[in-house]
Tab-separated table of C-alpha atoms in Angstrom:
chain	number	residue	atom	x	y	z
F	697	MET	CA	15.368	9.096	-3.276
F	698	PRO	CA	15.876	8.289	0.403
F	699	LEU	CA	17.462	5.003	1.395
F	700	PHE	CA	15.470	2.427	3.308
F	701	CYS	CA	16.414	-0.687	5.225
F	702	LYS	CA	14.019	-3.599	5.618
F	703	ASN	CA	12.581	-4.291	9.065
F	704	GLY	CA	10.059	-7.134	9.077
F	705	ALA	CA	6.918	-6.087	7.203
F	706	GLY	CA	7.956	-2.444	7.195
F	707	PHE	CA	10.860	-0.277	6.277
F	708	LEU	CA	12.556	2.101	8.680
F	709	ALA	CA	13.708	5.204	6.929
F	710	ALA	CA	17.466	5.527	7.011
F	711	ALA	CA	18.990	8.823	8.005
F	712	VAL	CA	17.318	11.442	5.881
F	713	SER	CA	18.588	14.983	6.061
F	714	SER	CA	16.111	17.756	6.690
F	715	THR	CA	16.934	19.158	3.280
F	716	VAL	CA	13.919	18.838	1.041
F	717	LEU	CA	14.649	16.752	-2.012
F	718	LEU	CA	13.086	18.318	-5.080
F	719	LEU	CA	13.123	16.362	-8.283
F	720	PHE	CA	11.500	17.792	-11.377
F	721	LEU	CA	10.705	14.837	-13.559
F	722	ASP	CA	10.030	15.188	-17.237
F	723	ALA	CA	9.144	12.414	-19.663
F	724	PHE	CA	8.621	11.759	-23.234
F	725	SER	CA	5.351	11.098	-25.022
F	726	LEU	CA	1.667	11.670	-24.248
F	727	PRO	CA	1.037	15.413	-23.814
F	728	PRO	CA	-1.131	16.447	-20.875
F	729	ALA	CA	-3.802	17.858	-23.179
F	730	SER	CA	-4.312	14.445	-24.739
F	731	ALA	CA	-4.487	12.811	-21.324
F	732	LEU	CA	-7.066	15.392	-20.316
F	733	ALA	CA	-9.221	14.712	-23.389
F	734	VAL	CA	-9.106	10.967	-22.769
F	735	GLY	CA	-9.950	11.483	-19.121
F	736	LEU	CA	-12.959	13.652	-19.942
F	737	ALA	CA	-14.261	11.000	-22.295
F	738	ARG	CA	-13.898	8.348	-19.570
F	739	HIS	CA	-15.689	10.643	-17.127
F	740	ARG	CA	-18.888	10.283	-19.157
F	741	ARG	CA	-19.119	6.547	-18.537
F	742	LYS	CA	-21.752	5.173	-16.203
F	743	ASP	CA	-20.113	4.836	-12.811
F	744	ALA	CA	-21.528	1.653	-11.326
F	745	LEU	CA	-20.359	-1.720	-10.037
F	746	SER	CA	-22.860	-4.394	-9.159
F	747	CYS	CA	-20.808	-7.079	-7.408
F	748	ASP	CA	-18.307	-7.809	-4.653
F	749	VAL	CA	-15.109	-6.898	-6.464
F	750	PHE	CA	-12.985	-8.705	-3.860
F	751	SER	CA	-14.486	-12.136	-4.576
F	752	GLY	CA	-13.212	-13.824	-7.720
F	753	SER	CA	-10.147	-15.445	-9.243
F	754	TRP	CA	-6.934	-14.694	-11.102
F	755	VAL	CA	-7.077	-15.327	-14.841
F	756	ARG	CA	-4.164	-15.378	-17.221
F	757	ASP	CA	-4.320	-12.506	-19.707
F	758	ASP	CA	-1.897	-13.276	-22.531
F	759	GLY	CA	-3.674	-10.769	-24.756
F	760	SER	CA	-2.619	-7.846	-22.595
F	761	THR	CA	0.307	-5.630	-23.499
F	762	GLY	CA	1.843	-6.207	-20.071
F	763	ALA	CA	2.366	-3.752	-17.237
F	764	ALA	CA	1.691	-0.053	-17.754
F	765	TYR	CA	5.218	0.769	-16.580
F	766	THR	CA	8.498	-1.006	-15.890
F	767	GLY	CA	10.998	-1.082	-13.096
F	768	TYR	CA	13.224	1.139	-15.215
F	769	ASN	CA	10.905	4.007	-16.177
F	770	CYS	CA	9.004	4.838	-12.973
F	771	PRO	CA	10.757	7.475	-10.854
F	772	VAL	CA	9.727	6.269	-7.386
F	773	ILE	CA	10.215	2.479	-7.148
F	774	ASP	CA	12.358	1.594	-4.133
F	775	ALA	CA	15.108	-0.937	-4.738
F	776	GLU	CA	13.337	-3.340	-2.362
F	777	PHE	CA	10.373	-3.615	-4.761
F	778	ASN	CA	12.212	-3.362	-8.102
F	779	CYS	CA	12.361	-7.047	-9.057
F	780	GLN	CA	13.116	-6.426	-12.733
F	781	LEU	CA	16.117	-4.248	-11.974
F	782	TYR	CA	17.540	-6.875	-9.632
F	783	GLY	CA	17.396	-9.786	-11.998
F	784	ARG	CA	14.050	-11.543	-11.719
F	785	PRO	CA	14.203	-13.859	-14.755
F	786	ASP	CA	10.472	-14.562	-15.223
F	787	SER	CA	7.632	-12.185	-16.116
F	788	ASP	CA	4.510	-14.361	-16.118
F	789	TYR	CA	3.537	-12.891	-12.732
F	790	LEU	CA	2.621	-9.754	-14.704
F	791	ARG	CA	0.235	-11.676	-16.984
F	792	TYR	CA	-2.586	-12.266	-14.514
F	793	ARG	CA	-5.582	-10.034	-13.947
F	794	TRP	CA	-8.156	-10.091	-11.193
F	795	LYS	CA	-11.663	-11.105	-12.318
F	796	PRO	CA	-14.537	-10.620	-9.835
F	797	ALA	CA	-17.059	-13.447	-9.853
F	798	GLY	CA	-20.107	-11.318	-10.664
F	799	CYS	CA	-19.038	-8.386	-12.836
F	800	GLU	CA	-16.215	-6.878	-14.859
F	801	LEU	CA	-13.634	-4.818	-13.019
F	802	PRO	CA	-12.862	-1.561	-14.830
F	803	ARG	CA	-9.277	-1.335	-15.994
F	804	PHE	CA	-7.243	1.337	-14.288
F	805	ASP	CA	-7.343	4.530	-16.375
F	806	GLY	CA	-4.584	6.882	-15.303
F	807	ALA	CA	-5.714	9.760	-17.503
F	808	ASP	CA	-9.198	9.515	-16.029
F	809	PHE	CA	-7.792	9.436	-12.492
F	810	LEU	CA	-5.649	12.519	-13.118
F	811	THR	CA	-8.605	14.421	-14.554
F	812	ARG	CA	-11.119	13.534	-11.870
F	813	MET	CA	-8.665	14.207	-9.050
F	814	LYS	CA	-7.307	17.476	-10.438
F	815	GLY	CA	-6.366	19.836	-7.607
F	816	LYS	CA	-6.852	17.182	-4.910
F	817	THR	CA	-4.685	15.259	-2.450
F	818	VAL	CA	-4.541	11.483	-2.063
F	819	MET	CA	-2.573	10.280	0.966
F	820	PHE	CA	-1.549	6.769	2.012
F	821	VAL	CA	-0.752	6.340	5.705
F	822	GLY	CA	0.835	3.307	7.339
F	823	ASP	CA	3.731	0.912	6.863
F	824	SER	CA	5.681	-0.320	3.847
F	825	LEU	CA	2.652	-2.127	2.397
F	826	GLY	CA	1.008	1.285	2.128
F	827	ARG	CA	4.236	2.549	0.578
F	828	ASN	CA	4.084	-0.367	-1.899
F	829	GLN	CA	0.622	0.841	-2.999
F	830	TRP	CA	1.643	4.520	-3.067
F	831	GLU	CA	4.571	3.832	-5.362
F	832	SER	CA	2.351	1.715	-7.615
F	833	LEU	CA	-0.211	4.526	-7.942
F	834	VAL	CA	2.471	7.107	-8.746
F	835	CYS	CA	3.917	4.771	-11.387
F	836	LEU	CA	0.509	4.152	-12.985
F	837	LEU	CA	-0.272	7.865	-13.129
F	838	HIS	CA	3.193	8.789	-14.400
F	839	ALA	CA	2.742	6.215	-17.197
F	840	ALA	CA	-0.530	7.882	-18.201
F	841	ALA	CA	1.008	11.364	-18.500
F	842	PRO	CA	4.771	10.893	-18.729
F	843	GLN	CA	5.411	14.328	-20.247
F	844	SER	CA	3.704	16.105	-17.371
F	845	PRO	CA	6.279	17.653	-15.022
F	846	ALA	CA	6.271	16.418	-11.457
F	847	GLN	CA	7.788	17.257	-8.097
F	848	LEU	CA	8.971	14.768	-5.493
F	849	VAL	CA	9.511	15.959	-1.919
F	850	SER	CA	10.967	13.413	0.518
F	851	VAL	CA	11.290	14.359	4.180
F	852	ASP	CA	10.623	11.385	6.447
F	853	PRO	CA	7.903	10.582	7.465
F	854	LEU	CA	6.150	12.377	4.562
F	855	TYR	CA	6.833	11.596	0.898
F	856	THR	CA	4.922	13.651	-1.652
F	857	TYR	CA	4.680	13.382	-5.429
F	858	LYS	CA	2.877	16.222	-7.209
F	859	PHE	CA	1.645	16.133	-10.818
F	860	LEU	CA	2.128	19.814	-11.553
F	861	ASP	CA	-0.126	20.101	-14.623
F	862	TYR	CA	-3.005	18.642	-12.619
F	863	GLY	CA	-2.327	19.989	-9.143
F	864	LEU	CA	-2.739	16.416	-7.903
F	865	VAL	CA	-0.713	15.451	-4.839
F	866	VAL	CA	-0.183	11.750	-4.066
F	867	SER	CA	1.548	11.245	-0.719
F	868	PHE	CA	2.742	8.567	1.674
F	869	TYR	CA	3.008	9.237	5.418
F	870	ARG	CA	5.036	6.612	7.268
F	871	ALA	CA	3.242	5.659	10.492
F	872	PRO	CA	3.391	1.864	10.968
F	873	TYR	CA	1.305	1.984	14.155
F	874	LEU	CA	-0.833	4.990	13.109
F	875	VAL	CA	-0.708	6.227	16.732
F	876	ASP	CA	2.136	8.448	17.956
F	877	ILE	CA	5.511	7.373	19.309
F	878	ASP	CA	7.000	9.746	21.904
F	879	VAL	CA	10.417	9.752	23.554
F	880	ALA	CA	10.491	9.943	27.356
F	881	GLN	CA	13.763	9.719	29.304
F	882	GLY	CA	15.474	8.298	26.245
F	883	LYS	CA	12.881	5.560	25.744
F	884	LYS	CA	10.395	5.247	22.874
F	885	VAL	CA	6.806	5.103	24.068
F	886	LEU	CA	4.044	3.810	21.796
F	887	ARG	CA	1.095	6.026	22.726
F	888	LEU	CA	-1.975	3.813	22.423
F	889	ASP	CA	-4.234	6.732	23.333
F	890	ASP	CA	-2.669	9.568	21.310
F	891	ILE	CA	-2.564	10.192	17.565
F	892	SER	CA	-2.609	13.975	17.558
F	893	GLU	CA	0.916	14.522	16.205
F	894	ASN	CA	0.557	12.132	13.273
F	895	GLY	CA	-3.007	13.243	12.629
F	896	GLU	CA	-1.987	16.836	11.964
F	897	ALA	CA	-0.315	15.709	8.735
F	898	TRP	CA	-3.490	14.046	7.456
F	899	ARG	CA	-5.843	17.015	7.747
F	900	GLY	CA	-7.214	18.408	4.512
F	901	ALA	CA	-6.593	15.379	2.297
F	902	ASP	CA	-9.397	14.543	-0.146
F	903	VAL	CA	-8.710	10.797	-0.003
F	904	LEU	CA	-7.046	8.982	2.899
F	905	SER	CA	-6.015	5.319	2.708
F	906	PHE	CA	-4.691	3.754	5.924
F	907	ASN	CA	-3.053	0.462	6.781
F	908	SER	CA	-1.538	-1.047	9.923
F	909	GLY	CA	-1.145	-4.391	11.666
F	910	HIS	CA	2.161	-6.053	10.796
F	911	TRP	CA	4.393	-4.030	13.090
F	912	TRP	CA	2.223	-4.660	16.141
F	913	THR	CA	3.444	-8.271	16.336
F	914	HIS	CA	7.184	-7.540	16.114
F	915	THR	CA	9.359	-8.426	19.108
F	916	GLY	CA	12.993	-8.079	20.068
F	917	ALA	CA	15.183	-6.070	17.701
F	918	LEU	CA	12.276	-5.601	15.286
F	919	GLN	CA	10.057	-3.969	17.911
F	920	GLY	CA	9.649	-0.249	17.296
F	921	TRP	CA	9.100	0.863	20.914
F	922	ASP	CA	10.415	0.365	24.463
F	923	TYR	CA	7.154	0.890	26.337
F	924	MET	CA	3.468	1.160	25.597
F	925	GLY	CA	1.621	4.056	27.193
F	926	ALA	CA	-2.084	4.654	27.761
F	927	ASP	CA	-4.121	6.651	30.293
F	928	GLY	CA	-0.993	7.745	32.147
F	929	GLN	CA	0.260	4.171	32.610
F	930	TYR	CA	3.325	2.544	31.032
F	931	TYR	CA	3.631	-1.116	30.093
F	932	GLU	CA	6.652	-3.135	29.051
F	933	ASP	CA	4.270	-5.294	27.029
F	934	MET	CA	0.679	-6.465	26.752
F	935	ASP	CA	-1.342	-8.790	24.552
F	936	ARG	CA	-0.529	-7.479	21.091
F	937	MET	CA	-4.063	-7.776	19.704
F	938	VAL	CA	-5.378	-5.883	22.743
F	939	ALA	CA	-2.775	-3.189	22.079
F	940	PHE	CA	-3.673	-3.084	18.373
F	941	GLN	CA	-7.357	-2.809	19.256
F	942	ARG	CA	-6.649	0.160	21.569
F	943	GLY	CA	-4.528	1.844	18.913
F	944	MET	CA	-7.187	1.303	16.268
F	945	ALA	CA	-9.841	2.740	18.594
F	946	THR	CA	-7.687	5.873	18.963
F	947	TRP	CA	-7.399	6.086	15.167
F	948	ALA	CA	-11.173	5.588	14.749
F	949	ASN	CA	-11.945	8.341	17.263
F	950	TRP	CA	-9.607	10.694	15.387
F	951	VAL	CA	-11.324	9.972	12.055
F	952	ASP	CA	-14.808	10.390	13.553
F	953	ALA	CA	-13.839	13.705	15.144
F	954	ASN	CA	-11.658	15.244	12.437
F	955	VAL	CA	-12.663	13.989	8.982
F	956	ASP	CA	-15.426	15.784	7.126
F	957	PRO	CA	-17.221	13.108	5.067
F	958	ALA	CA	-18.432	15.770	2.647
F	959	LYS	CA	-14.816	16.507	1.720
F	960	THR	CA	-12.749	13.399	2.457
F	961	ARG	CA	-13.168	9.736	1.547
F	962	VAL	CA	-11.460	7.240	3.833
F	963	PHE	CA	-10.197	3.720	3.053
F	964	PHE	CA	-8.484	1.072	5.148
F	965	GLN	CA	-6.341	-1.632	3.563
F	966	SER	CA	-6.836	-5.094	5.046
F	967	MET	CA	-3.835	-7.222	5.988
F	968	SER	CA	-1.400	-8.005	3.203
F	969	PRO	CA	-0.513	-11.726	3.381
F	970	THR	CA	2.947	-13.247	3.516
F	971	HIS	CA	4.182	-16.469	1.909
F	972	TYR	CA	7.021	-17.704	4.099
F	973	SER	CA	5.637	-21.237	4.495
F	974	SER	CA	5.127	-23.252	1.311
F	975	LYS	CA	2.960	-25.664	3.308
F	976	GLU	CA	0.107	-23.253	2.563
F	977	TRP	CA	-0.139	-24.217	-1.126
F	978	ALA	CA	0.081	-27.267	-3.376
F	979	SER	CA	3.226	-28.327	-5.279
F	980	PRO	CA	5.706	-25.880	-3.751
F	981	VAL	CA	9.104	-25.422	-5.370
F	982	SER	CA	10.936	-24.255	-2.229
F	983	LYS	CA	10.322	-23.627	1.459
F	984	ASN	CA	8.820	-20.196	0.789
F	985	CYS	CA	7.880	-17.903	-2.123
F	986	TYR	CA	11.273	-18.284	-3.820
F	987	GLY	CA	10.918	-19.725	-7.308
F	988	GLU	CA	7.114	-19.428	-7.472
F	989	THR	CA	6.022	-18.163	-10.903
F	990	ALA	CA	2.212	-18.559	-10.910
F	991	PRO	CA	-0.672	-17.854	-8.512
F	992	ALA	CA	-2.178	-20.580	-6.394
F	993	ALA	CA	-5.078	-22.208	-8.212
F	994	GLY	CA	-8.708	-21.581	-7.328
F	995	VAL	CA	-10.891	-18.762	-6.119
F	996	ASN	CA	-9.952	-16.650	-3.141
F	997	ALA	CA	-12.401	-18.518	-0.910
F	998	THR	CA	-9.856	-21.370	-0.898
F	999	ALA	CA	-6.905	-19.140	0.020
F	1000	PRO	CA	-5.159	-19.471	3.398
F	1001	PRO	CA	-7.457	-18.085	6.137
F	1002	LEU	CA	-5.635	-14.790	6.597
F	1003	ALA	CA	-8.925	-12.915	6.283
F	1004	THR	CA	-9.768	-14.147	9.787
F	1005	SER	CA	-6.404	-13.244	11.327
F	1006	GLY	CA	-6.408	-11.372	14.609
F	1007	GLN	CA	-5.421	-8.127	12.932
F	1008	ASP	CA	-8.153	-8.314	10.302
F	1009	ARG	CA	-10.776	-9.094	12.942
F	1010	VAL	CA	-9.690	-5.998	14.860
F	1011	ILE	CA	-9.781	-3.878	11.681
F	1012	GLN	CA	-13.236	-5.070	10.669
F	1013	ALA	CA	-14.685	-4.628	14.161
F	1014	THR	CA	-13.216	-1.124	14.376
F	1015	LEU	CA	-14.703	-0.050	11.042
F	1016	ARG	CA	-18.124	-1.390	12.059
F	1017	SER	CA	-18.031	0.646	15.267
F	1018	MET	CA	-17.340	3.988	13.590
F	1019	LYS	CA	-19.729	6.811	12.803
F	1020	SER	CA	-17.703	7.692	9.713
F	1021	GLN	CA	-17.988	5.634	6.550
F	1022	VAL	CA	-14.647	3.934	5.938
F	1023	ARG	CA	-14.356	1.638	2.932
F	1024	LEU	CA	-12.375	-1.568	3.496
F	1025	LEU	CA	-9.927	-2.250	0.662
F	1026	ASP	CA	-10.193	-5.993	1.226
F	1027	ILE	CA	-7.057	-7.244	-0.500
F	1028	THR	CA	-6.191	-10.093	1.892
F	1029	ALA	CA	-7.738	-13.184	0.305
F	1030	LEU	CA	-7.080	-12.249	-3.317
F	1031	SER	CA	-3.447	-11.434	-2.470
F	1032	ALA	CA	-3.049	-14.710	-0.562
F	1033	LEU	CA	-3.252	-16.496	-3.924
F	1034	ARG	CA	-0.278	-14.515	-5.277
F	1035	LYS	CA	2.638	-16.512	-3.898
F	1036	ASP	CA	4.414	-15.634	-7.160
F	1037	ALA	CA	4.326	-11.845	-6.800
F	1038	HIS	CA	6.849	-11.148	-4.019
F	1039	PRO	CA	10.358	-9.758	-4.540
F	1040	SER	CA	11.798	-12.972	-3.124
F	1041	VAL	CA	15.581	-12.634	-3.682
F	1042	TYR	CA	15.204	-10.068	-6.484
F	1043	SER	CA	15.516	-7.084	-4.199
F	1044	GLY	CA	18.016	-4.294	-3.848
F	1045	ASP	CA	17.848	-4.858	-0.111
F	1046	LEU	CA	19.936	-8.020	-0.550
F	1047	SER	CA	23.585	-8.478	-1.386
F	1048	PRO	CA	24.553	-10.550	-4.468
F	1049	ALA	CA	25.542	-13.364	-2.109
F	1050	GLN	CA	22.142	-13.304	-0.436
F	1051	ARG	CA	20.396	-13.307	-3.825
F	1052	ALA	CA	22.427	-16.371	-4.746
F	1053	SER	CA	21.406	-18.220	-1.577
F	1054	GLY	CA	18.374	-19.882	-3.139
F	1055	GLY	CA	15.638	-18.314	-1.060
F	1056	GLY	CA	17.352	-18.204	2.320
F	1057	SER	CA	16.903	-14.427	2.470
F	1058	ALA	CA	13.735	-14.167	0.385
F	1059	ASP	CA	11.342	-11.269	0.974
F	1060	CYS	CA	7.923	-12.907	0.933
F	1061	SER	CA	6.174	-9.946	2.602
F	1062	HIS	CA	6.352	-7.121	0.079
F	1063	TRP	CA	5.427	-7.121	-3.601
F	1064	CYS	CA	7.218	-6.524	-6.878
F	1065	LEU	CA	6.552	-3.322	-8.812
F	1066	PRO	CA	5.095	-3.515	-11.356
F	1067	GLY	CA	2.955	-6.257	-9.871
F	1068	LEU	CA	0.175	-7.040	-7.427
F	1069	PRO	CA	-0.201	-3.524	-5.900
F	1070	ASP	CA	-1.253	-2.343	-9.379
F	1071	THR	CA	-4.350	-4.529	-8.918
F	1072	TRP	CA	-4.888	-3.015	-5.465
F	1073	ASN	CA	-4.960	0.358	-7.177
F	1074	GLN	CA	-7.312	-0.926	-9.852
F	1075	LEU	CA	-9.692	-1.891	-7.032
F	1076	PHE	CA	-9.039	1.451	-5.299
F	1077	TYR	CA	-9.890	3.228	-8.575
F	1078	ALA	CA	-13.089	1.191	-8.938
F	1079	LEU	CA	-14.241	2.012	-5.405
F	1080	LEU	CA	-13.437	5.694	-5.821
F	1081	PHE	CA	-15.258	6.230	-9.115
F	1082	TYR	CA	-17.619	3.284	-9.707
F	1083	ARG	CA	-19.270	2.971	-6.295
């Protein structure tokens, strides 16, 4: 696996050689034929959902058998997300399930997903929150057919996991801004009006799931560009929400012009919340997410108002303006309740001394795997096959 170093809400890939990394991954129990039979049976169910699946509450589910996979038996979990491997002592954060207010959310069925998506390509595009969801989906599918051989190809910015028995490709393309970054006279230029280079990698996918927003607000050493460029002009800076809006308009124009709705379904993930200020919830145990072991109480209507952040307003306005149908994976408010689900100090991105610092270096942006992104994929599964 490639190495990554944390950079705000995203990860910059560390030096990755151009050599393609091929890993053939075998496992140990359910044969593919059995998974196929189970998937075919699930395929006969009535595919319908009758409520807003993003409105509801977290309920404790002590009757469940726990997560479908662990931090030890999934082949793609980055150290930054692998809380179990790096010593998280509690596990109650895995005992909550999302319950919509008006209907039952189908449980994620990996065998069904593999069967329905046989021979297809699912691609996540964006920053490390998209990578969080990609790794979760690969882990869930690997758990459903662990004996099925697989192939992992990692050449930054594209990371591809193929389930060979099914011909299913599940990929992540790292593009935190979605639009292109060029180099001119040794300077990195964020091209607000150009997405053609990145877009070439997305053609032909059967399902595309995008996310962006966090990196647009970075400044100083965390900023990923030297200049912004648009319409032949270069800017040292501009209002970041104006820049994000221009970049999103470029993305929207690319989707409208290049995606065939008869072949490809498109999703956009809303902003993933952070929990760096414990003033946002009652009875905090530290200054941030460190030490939190349960969700915030209540329904997601009472969550911090991240759903109306500048980035989410830009995303929602962009989707409304498009000719193409793009489904919003609206994970913001329901995730805002999950102050307990971040890696905190239980991350391979931290040294032992940092992990012992009591939250001083806590990661309250990303999410443990297994964990909350598994619910994102349960919602993704429901929208793909039950809507």
